[in-house]
Amino acid sequence: MDTVASFTIGYRQILDPDGRVVDALPEFAKDPALLVDLYQRMSFTRVFDTKAVALQRTGKLGTYASCLGHEAAHIAIGVAMRPEDVFCPMYREYGAQFVRGVKPRHVLLYWGGDERGNDFTGPKHDLPWCVPIATQCLHAAGAALAFKLRHEPRVAVSVVGDGGSSKTDFYAAINSAGAFTLPYVGVIVNNQWAISVPRSAQTGAETLAQKGLAGGLQSLQVDGNDVIAMLAVMQEAIERARRGGGGSVIEAVTYRLSDHTTADDARRYRGEDEVKEAWAREPLKRLRKYLESLGAWDEAREQAWKEQCGREVDVEVNAYLETKSQPIEAIFDFLYAEAPHDIAAQRAQALAWEGRAHG
Ligand SMILES: Cc1ncc(C[n+]2csc(CCOP(=O)(O)OP(=O)(O)O)c2C)c(N)n1
């Protein structure tokens, strides 16, 4: 039998779990100040994440999807994008969003049940958080098509999970991106679990990246705990897309160190050894070790930075806690130009319940 086509999936890692450089450093990584900035952003995200979980546990947030362990993947996405690009997140990419100018108070508002959390201060064109799994991939492909039709040098980036990469909308997105040569970068953050479904039960495919090959996209796997490798592949994919070279699928291999959300108890379906082993590969530790080996970071700087993060997060938490709730009719008022009868009746009932009914 002849071979009509053959493919390979590349894997990129530059910093190993012990913080050793194992491949050629990209140009940007030769500047320790830039690496310190990446580390500080990852560390800030972790301080925020820890605080958000604590807020939920003390009844001050409805629920919360932690990003513990995903910091390198998320920060690299945010740093690689330009302000005019459009980010289509799922629901835990806070690190990327902070880089783009979303304030932590907005994340808290959203999970506290206030839709105004989606009214991002910074990136006005970024899409809101997407809880339906994988629909954001198709929205990103649509945005990318608009950029192409308008001849705008902008790129749309979506994030989907390992579980989400099994969904129809993900496949439809990569098919459109390939068929129309769209400026689209689809990142699969493979954190090994889709709530209680392990990666091993998710697909028969050897890698998640190879799904992009079927759509004709450039596809590769990267160590999603290595912020240097992650940023390098994101920059390459985004700039290629911006130049009209077509889309990419990037599988960032990482691990969800937390529960799926605060409503989940991961101890019920995954072993402690697996989690313990994953902590040895987590993203902050390795970059810190590398920075220390360069003399660019130390314990004193770590403590000072953590304290500063704590203070900044406290300001955001207070802003969230002090935000006055919207009136009850707000949940009815923004979906329809003209409310259908049943919705209008529910609105009147809600106002009557509050003693504010008119007429
Ligand atoms: C269309 C749809 N189906 C089911 C769900 C329920 N659900 C919420 S999160 C989740 C698992 C997602 O796992 P993955 O895509 O791997 O992302 P992760 O949360 O692990 O980052 C599911 C099935 C949903 N939100 N939307």
Short mmCIF file of C-alpha atoms in Angstrom, two decimals, residues 32-33 35-37 39-40 43-44 47 288 290-311:
data_model
loop_
_atom_site.label_atom_id
_atom_site.label_comp_id
_atom_site.label_asym_id
_atom_site.label_seq_id
_atom_site.Cartn_x
_atom_site.Cartn_y
_atom_site.Cartn_z
CA PRO A 32 15.81 37.81 32.74
CA ALA A 33 13.59 40.87 33.33
CA LEU A 35 11.10 36.09 32.67
CA VAL A 36 10.71 37.77 36.07
CA ASP A 37 7.63 39.53 34.69
CA TYR A 39 6.90 34.69 36.97
CA GLN A 40 5.30 37.61 38.79
CA SER A 43 2.44 34.17 41.01
CA PHE A 44 -0.16 36.97 41.16
CA VAL A 47 -2.45 34.42 44.98
CA ARG A 288 11.52 30.13 40.06
CA TYR A 290 15.62 28.82 36.78
CA LEU A 291 15.44 32.48 37.83
CA GLU A 292 17.29 31.68 41.04
CA SER A 293 20.01 29.95 39.02
CA LEU A 294 20.41 33.22 37.06
CA GLY A 295 20.52 35.28 40.26
CA ALA A 296 17.33 37.05 39.15
CA TRP A 297 15.10 35.92 42.05
CA ASP A 298 15.50 34.96 45.70
CA GLU A 299 13.52 34.36 48.88
CA ALA A 300 13.44 38.04 49.88
CA ARG A 301 12.01 39.04 46.49
CA GLU A 302 9.54 36.18 46.70
CA GLN A 303 8.24 37.36 50.07
CA ALA A 304 8.02 41.00 49.00
CA TRP A 305 6.19 40.08 45.80
CA LYS A 306 3.72 37.79 47.60
CA GLU A 307 2.92 40.57 50.06
CA GLN A 308 2.37 43.04 47.22
CA CYS A 309 0.08 40.54 45.44
CA GLY A 310 -1.86 40.05 48.67
CA ARG A 311 -2.40 43.80 49.01
#
